[in-house]
Amino acid sequence: MPATTIPPDSAARFAPLVAGVRAIYGQGFIPLHRPVFAGREKQYLSDCIDSNFVSSVGAKVTEFEQRIAAFTGVRHAVATVNGTAALHVALHLAGVERDDAVLTQALTFIATGNAIRYRGAHPVFLDVDRDTLGLSPIALRRFLDRHAEVRHGRAFDQSSGRRLAACVPMHTFGHPCRIEEIVALCAEYRIPVVEDAAEALGSFVGARHAGGFGRLGILSFNGNKIITTGGGGMILTDDPELAARAKHLTTTAKVPHPYEFVHDEVGYNYRLPNLNAALGCAQLERLPAMLAVKAAVAARYAALCAETGFPFVQAPPGTVSNYWLNAILFDSLAERDAFLEYSNAQGVMTRPLWRLLHRLDMYADCPRDGLEHSLWLEERLVNLPSSVPDGAMAGNI
Ligand SMILES: *Cc1c(COP(=O)(O)O)cnc(C)c1O
């Protein structure tokens, strides 16, 4: 990398930050986020192989679902092959159809936009709050008051004529967005909320778990998320009928029968395999301990940022964040880029925000608001290494 791209004084500003990261994670290459297998993972996987039930039928899938329901306090949990599949089916169940419009944020991982497109629907990108990094109720109110009309109990976007079939807020990096305000606003306009809580297992608003506020919510257990099943996801809902429909749709819509194969609609082969669920059960046993370590890492970053003068993204007031990925803010795009170059060159993996979805070719023509805060954050935000440090599960961070 050409050293000339780095402003002359920045190495001096950045060195204490990188030293602070190394004080937590030690020497050598430091990844952004890696999984920890410190519990009964091997035992449960081995039990699973011995049982012969490794695929999408097996006791561990049901157990994993029940444990997630118990942990989140959401009544029903339906396990899927990944979080994107969970979101695809959740949007289906929320009633999103071809040519509908779906309100969401431009500041999100690609899966949010893709799942909307899998339904043949069109994302509408709204701005986020600067503090929560999640969908802004102010931006949502502004959009709805200007463009939405309720006819026969359904909301329409008057500018495009499309039905406003769902709203998908996302809890960025595990920091809960203003979900209660969003749900209340959407209720006024009869728009179902599907929460993308893929990053938010272990995050709460008051005493309630993220993903449990909307009609449906989803979680992800990808390898980089707070706990992993290798690949996996979960649909959350309090509604027993939606849960039954979710199970049916994700298991090829097969009509239960001891030997006949009859399917009553076009379903999906989206059920989580038993092997992956076995891994998930072991990971879940360690989740409370992991969350405590993640909170301790975040507290160390907060102190480091206070010392070095860089703003640290904190959990919004009244919420508990899982601090999946820690984030700090730089003064400008030039400074952000200089830090990304400086830290990655030293083997400390850091990452900018995802490119905002409206700036990607396939979503370039989607309607959007001014995205003021999203663009501001995109230029400044950097994720720092956020794994559970080696040995930290023994309690020594
Ligand atoms: C990880 C993630 C998903 C999708 O999860 P996968 O399990 O990777 O398919 C969806 N939305 C957001 C915001 C995510 O971070």
JSON list of C-alpha atoms in Angstrom, two decimals, residues 256-360:
[
{"chain": "A", "resi": 256, "resn": "PRO", "atom": "CA", "xyz": [-47.50, -35.48, 7.42]},
{"chain": "A", "resi": 257, "resn": "HIS", "atom": "CA", "xyz": [-47.94, -39.16, 6.53]},
{"chain": "A", "resi": 258, "resn": "PRO", "atom": "CA", "xyz": [-46.01, -42.27, 7.60]},
{"chain": "A", "resi": 259, "resn": "TYR", "atom": "CA", "xyz": [-44.96, -43.27, 4.06]},
{"chain": "A", "resi": 260, "resn": "GLU", "atom": "CA", "xyz": [-46.68, -41.21, 1.37]},
{"chain": "A", "resi": 261, "resn": "PHE", "atom": "CA", "xyz": [-45.07, -38.14, -0.17]},
{"chain": "A", "resi": 262, "resn": "VAL", "atom": "CA", "xyz": [-47.71, -35.50, -0.79]},
{"chain": "A", "resi": 263, "resn": "HIS", "atom": "CA", "xyz": [-46.95, -31.77, -0.79]},
{"chain": "A", "resi": 264, "resn": "ASP", "atom": "CA", "xyz": [-49.72, -29.19, -0.74]},
{"chain": "A", "resi": 265, "resn": "GLU", "atom": "CA", "xyz": [-47.85, -26.09, -1.97]},
{"chain": "A", "resi": 266, "resn": "VAL", "atom": "CA", "xyz": [-44.44, -25.06, -3.29]},
{"chain": "A", "resi": 267, "resn": "GLY", "atom": "CA", "xyz": [-42.31, -25.29, -0.16]},
{"chain": "A", "resi": 268, "resn": "TYR", "atom": "CA", "xyz": [-38.61, -24.96, 0.55]},
{"chain": "A", "resi": 269, "resn": "ASN", "atom": "CA", "xyz": [-35.94, -27.41, 1.66]},
{"chain": "A", "resi": 270, "resn": "TYR", "atom": "CA", "xyz": [-34.83, -25.02, 4.37]},
{"chain": "A", "resi": 271, "resn": "ARG", "atom": "CA", "xyz": [-34.86, -27.13, 7.56]},
{"chain": "A", "resi": 272, "resn": "LEU", "atom": "CA", "xyz": [-31.70, -26.99, 9.69]},
{"chain": "A", "resi": 273, "resn": "PRO", "atom": "CA", "xyz": [-29.87, -30.36, 9.69]},
{"chain": "A", "resi": 274, "resn": "ASN", "atom": "CA", "xyz": [-29.58, -32.20, 13.01]},
{"chain": "A", "resi": 275, "resn": "LEU", "atom": "CA", "xyz": [-25.76, -32.03, 12.92]},
{"chain": "A", "resi": 276, "resn": "ASN", "atom": "CA", "xyz": [-25.85, -28.24, 12.79]},
{"chain": "A", "resi": 277, "resn": "ALA", "atom": "CA", "xyz": [-28.46, -28.13, 15.54]},
{"chain": "A", "resi": 278, "resn": "ALA", "atom": "CA", "xyz": [-26.23, -30.32, 17.73]},
{"chain": "A", "resi": 279, "resn": "LEU", "atom": "CA", "xyz": [-23.48, -27.72, 17.37]},
{"chain": "A", "resi": 280, "resn": "GLY", "atom": "CA", "xyz": [-26.03, -25.02, 18.18]},
{"chain": "A", "resi": 281, "resn": "CYS", "atom": "CA", "xyz": [-27.18, -26.73, 21.40]},
{"chain": "A", "resi": 282, "resn": "ALA", "atom": "CA", "xyz": [-23.59, -26.84, 22.67]},
{"chain": "A", "resi": 283, "resn": "GLN", "atom": "CA", "xyz": [-22.96, -23.23, 21.64]},
{"chain": "A", "resi": 284, "resn": "LEU", "atom": "CA", "xyz": [-26.13, -22.07, 23.35]},
{"chain": "A", "resi": 285, "resn": "GLU", "atom": "CA", "xyz": [-25.02, -23.55, 26.67]},
{"chain": "A", "resi": 286, "resn": "ARG", "atom": "CA", "xyz": [-22.04, -21.16, 26.56]},
{"chain": "A", "resi": 287, "resn": "LEU", "atom": "CA", "xyz": [-23.99, -18.11, 25.38]},
{"chain": "A", "resi": 288, "resn": "PRO", "atom": "CA", "xyz": [-24.46, -16.38, 28.77]},
{"chain": "A", "resi": 289, "resn": "ALA", "atom": "CA", "xyz": [-20.72, -16.73, 29.50]},
{"chain": "A", "resi": 290, "resn": "MET", "atom": "CA", "xyz": [-19.86, -15.49, 26.01]},
{"chain": "A", "resi": 291, "resn": "LEU", "atom": "CA", "xyz": [-22.15, -12.48, 26.38]},
{"chain": "A", "resi": 292, "resn": "ALA", "atom": "CA", "xyz": [-20.41, -11.55, 29.64]},
{"chain": "A", "resi": 293, "resn": "VAL", "atom": "CA", "xyz": [-17.02, -11.72, 27.90]},
{"chain": "A", "resi": 294, "resn": "LYS", "atom": "CA", "xyz": [-18.33, -9.67, 24.94]},
{"chain": "A", "resi": 295, "resn": "ALA", "atom": "CA", "xyz": [-19.57, -6.99, 27.37]},
{"chain": "A", "resi": 296, "resn": "ALA", "atom": "CA", "xyz": [-16.14, -6.94, 29.03]},
{"chain": "A", "resi": 297, "resn": "VAL", "atom": "CA", "xyz": [-14.39, -6.55, 25.65]},
{"chain": "A", "resi": 298, "resn": "ALA", "atom": "CA", "xyz": [-16.77, -3.70, 24.75]},
{"chain": "A", "resi": 299, "resn": "ALA", "atom": "CA", "xyz": [-16.04, -1.99, 28.09]},
{"chain": "A", "resi": 300, "resn": "ARG", "atom": "CA", "xyz": [-12.32, -2.19, 27.35]},
{"chain": "A", "resi": 301, "resn": "TYR", "atom": "CA", "xyz": [-12.87, -0.68, 23.91]},
{"chain": "A", "resi": 302, "resn": "ALA", "atom": "CA", "xyz": [-15.01, 2.08, 25.40]},
{"chain": "A", "resi": 303, "resn": "ALA", "atom": "CA", "xyz": [-12.18, 2.95, 27.80]},
{"chain": "A", "resi": 304, "resn": "LEU", "atom": "CA", "xyz": [-9.61, 2.79, 24.99]},
{"chain": "A", "resi": 305, "resn": "CYS", "atom": "CA", "xyz": [-11.73, 5.11, 22.84]},
{"chain": "A", "resi": 306, "resn": "ALA", "atom": "CA", "xyz": [-12.17, 7.55, 25.72]},
{"chain": "A", "resi": 307, "resn": "GLU", "atom": "CA", "xyz": [-8.37, 7.65, 26.15]},
{"chain": "A", "resi": 308, "resn": "THR", "atom": "CA", "xyz": [-7.61, 7.98, 22.45]},
{"chain": "A", "resi": 309, "resn": "GLY", "atom": "CA", "xyz": [-10.43, 10.39, 21.56]},
{"chain": "A", "resi": 310, "resn": "PHE", "atom": "CA", "xyz": [-12.32, 8.25, 19.03]},
{"chain": "A", "resi": 311, "resn": "PRO", "atom": "CA", "xyz": [-16.11, 7.93, 19.52]},
{"chain": "A", "resi": 312, "resn": "PHE", "atom": "CA", "xyz": [-17.18, 4.37, 20.39]},
{"chain": "A", "resi": 313, "resn": "VAL", "atom": "CA", "xyz": [-20.61, 3.10, 19.36]},
{"chain": "A", "resi": 314, "resn": "GLN", "atom": "CA", "xyz": [-22.41, 2.27, 22.62]},
{"chain": "A", "resi": 315, "resn": "ALA", "atom": "CA", "xyz": [-25.60, 0.31, 23.20]},
{"chain": "A", "resi": 316, "resn": "PRO", "atom": "CA", "xyz": [-28.52, 2.76, 23.00]},
{"chain": "A", "resi": 317, "resn": "PRO", "atom": "CA", "xyz": [-30.02, 3.78, 26.39]},
{"chain": "A", "resi": 318, "resn": "GLY", "atom": "CA", "xyz": [-32.54, 1.27, 27.78]},
{"chain": "A", "resi": 319, "resn": "THR", "atom": "CA", "xyz": [-31.06, -1.60, 25.78]},
{"chain": "A", "resi": 320, "resn": "VAL", "atom": "CA", "xyz": [-28.60, -4.42, 26.27]},
{"chain": "A", "resi": 321, "resn": "SER", "atom": "CA", "xyz": [-26.41, -5.07, 23.24]},
{"chain": "A", "resi": 322, "resn": "ASN", "atom": "CA", "xyz": [-24.62, -8.35, 22.62]},
{"chain": "A", "resi": 323, "resn": "TYR", "atom": "CA", "xyz": [-21.74, -6.24, 21.20]},
{"chain": "A", "resi": 324, "resn": "TRP", "atom": "CA", "xyz": [-21.40, -8.72, 18.37]},
{"chain": "A", "resi": 325, "resn": "LEU", "atom": "CA", "xyz": [-19.12, -6.34, 16.45]},
{"chain": "A", "resi": 326, "resn": "ASN", "atom": "CA", "xyz": [-17.58, -3.33, 18.16]},
{"chain": "A", "resi": 327, "resn": "ALA", "atom": "CA", "xyz": [-17.51, -0.12, 16.14]},
{"chain": "A", "resi": 328, "resn": "ILE", "atom": "CA", "xyz": [-15.68, 3.20, 16.32]},
{"chain": "A", "resi": 329, "resn": "LEU", "atom": "CA", "xyz": [-16.04, 6.41, 14.33]},
{"chain": "A", "resi": 330, "resn": "PHE", "atom": "CA", "xyz": [-13.37, 8.41, 12.53]},
{"chain": "A", "resi": 331, "resn": "ASP", "atom": "CA", "xyz": [-13.52, 12.07, 11.56]},
{"chain": "A", "resi": 332, "resn": "SER", "atom": "CA", "xyz": [-13.62, 11.59, 7.81]},
{"chain": "A", "resi": 333, "resn": "LEU", "atom": "CA", "xyz": [-13.49, 9.12, 4.95]},
{"chain": "A", "resi": 334, "resn": "ALA", "atom": "CA", "xyz": [-9.76, 9.85, 4.50]},
{"chain": "A", "resi": 335, "resn": "GLU", "atom": "CA", "xyz": [-9.04, 9.08, 8.13]},
{"chain": "A", "resi": 336, "resn": "ARG", "atom": "CA", "xyz": [-11.21, 5.95, 8.05]},
{"chain": "A", "resi": 337, "resn": "ASP", "atom": "CA", "xyz": [-9.39, 4.66, 4.98]},
{"chain": "A", "resi": 338, "resn": "ALA", "atom": "CA", "xyz": [-6.01, 5.45, 6.49]},
{"chain": "A", "resi": 339, "resn": "PHE", "atom": "CA", "xyz": [-6.90, 3.45, 9.61]},
{"chain": "A", "resi": 340, "resn": "LEU", "atom": "CA", "xyz": [-8.23, 0.50, 7.58]},
{"chain": "A", "resi": 341, "resn": "GLU", "atom": "CA", "xyz": [-4.93, 0.40, 5.70]},
{"chain": "A", "resi": 342, "resn": "TYR", "atom": "CA", "xyz": [-2.79, 0.89, 8.79]},
{"chain": "A", "resi": 343, "resn": "SER", "atom": "CA", "xyz": [-4.51, -1.74, 10.96]},
{"chain": "A", "resi": 344, "resn": "ASN", "atom": "CA", "xyz": [-4.96, -4.42, 8.29]},
{"chain": "A", "resi": 345, "resn": "ALA", "atom": "CA", "xyz": [-1.31, -4.02, 7.23]},
{"chain": "A", "resi": 346, "resn": "GLN", "atom": "CA", "xyz": [-0.38, -4.86, 10.82]},
{"chain": "A", "resi": 347, "resn": "GLY", "atom": "CA", "xyz": [-2.48, -8.02, 10.93]},
{"chain": "A", "resi": 348, "resn": "VAL", "atom": "CA", "xyz": [-5.31, -6.46, 12.92]},
{"chain": "A", "resi": 349, "resn": "MET", "atom": "CA", "xyz": [-8.41, -7.10, 10.89]},
{"chain": "A", "resi": 350, "resn": "THR", "atom": "CA", "xyz": [-10.78, -4.14, 10.72]},
{"chain": "A", "resi": 351, "resn": "ARG", "atom": "CA", "xyz": [-13.61, -3.50, 8.33]},
{"chain": "A", "resi": 352, "resn": "PRO", "atom": "CA", "xyz": [-15.70, -0.59, 7.05]},
{"chain": "A", "resi": 353, "resn": "LEU", "atom": "CA", "xyz": [-19.50, -0.70, 6.98]},
{"chain": "A", "resi": 354, "resn": "TRP", "atom": "CA", "xyz": [-21.12, -2.75, 4.24]},
{"chain": "A", "resi": 355, "resn": "ARG", "atom": "CA", "xyz": [-21.48, -0.67, 1.12]},
{"chain": "A", "resi": 356, "resn": "LEU", "atom": "CA", "xyz": [-24.96, 0.86, 1.42]},
{"chain": "A", "resi": 357, "resn": "LEU", "atom": "CA", "xyz": [-27.37, -1.30, -0.56]},
{"chain": "A", "resi": 358, "resn": "HIS", "atom": "CA", "xyz": [-28.61, 1.49, -2.84]},
{"chain": "A", "resi": 359, "resn": "ARG", "atom": "CA", "xyz": [-25.02, 1.88, -4.08]},
{"chain": "A", "resi": 360, "resn": "LEU", "atom": "CA", "xyz": [-24.92, -1.72, -5.37]}
]
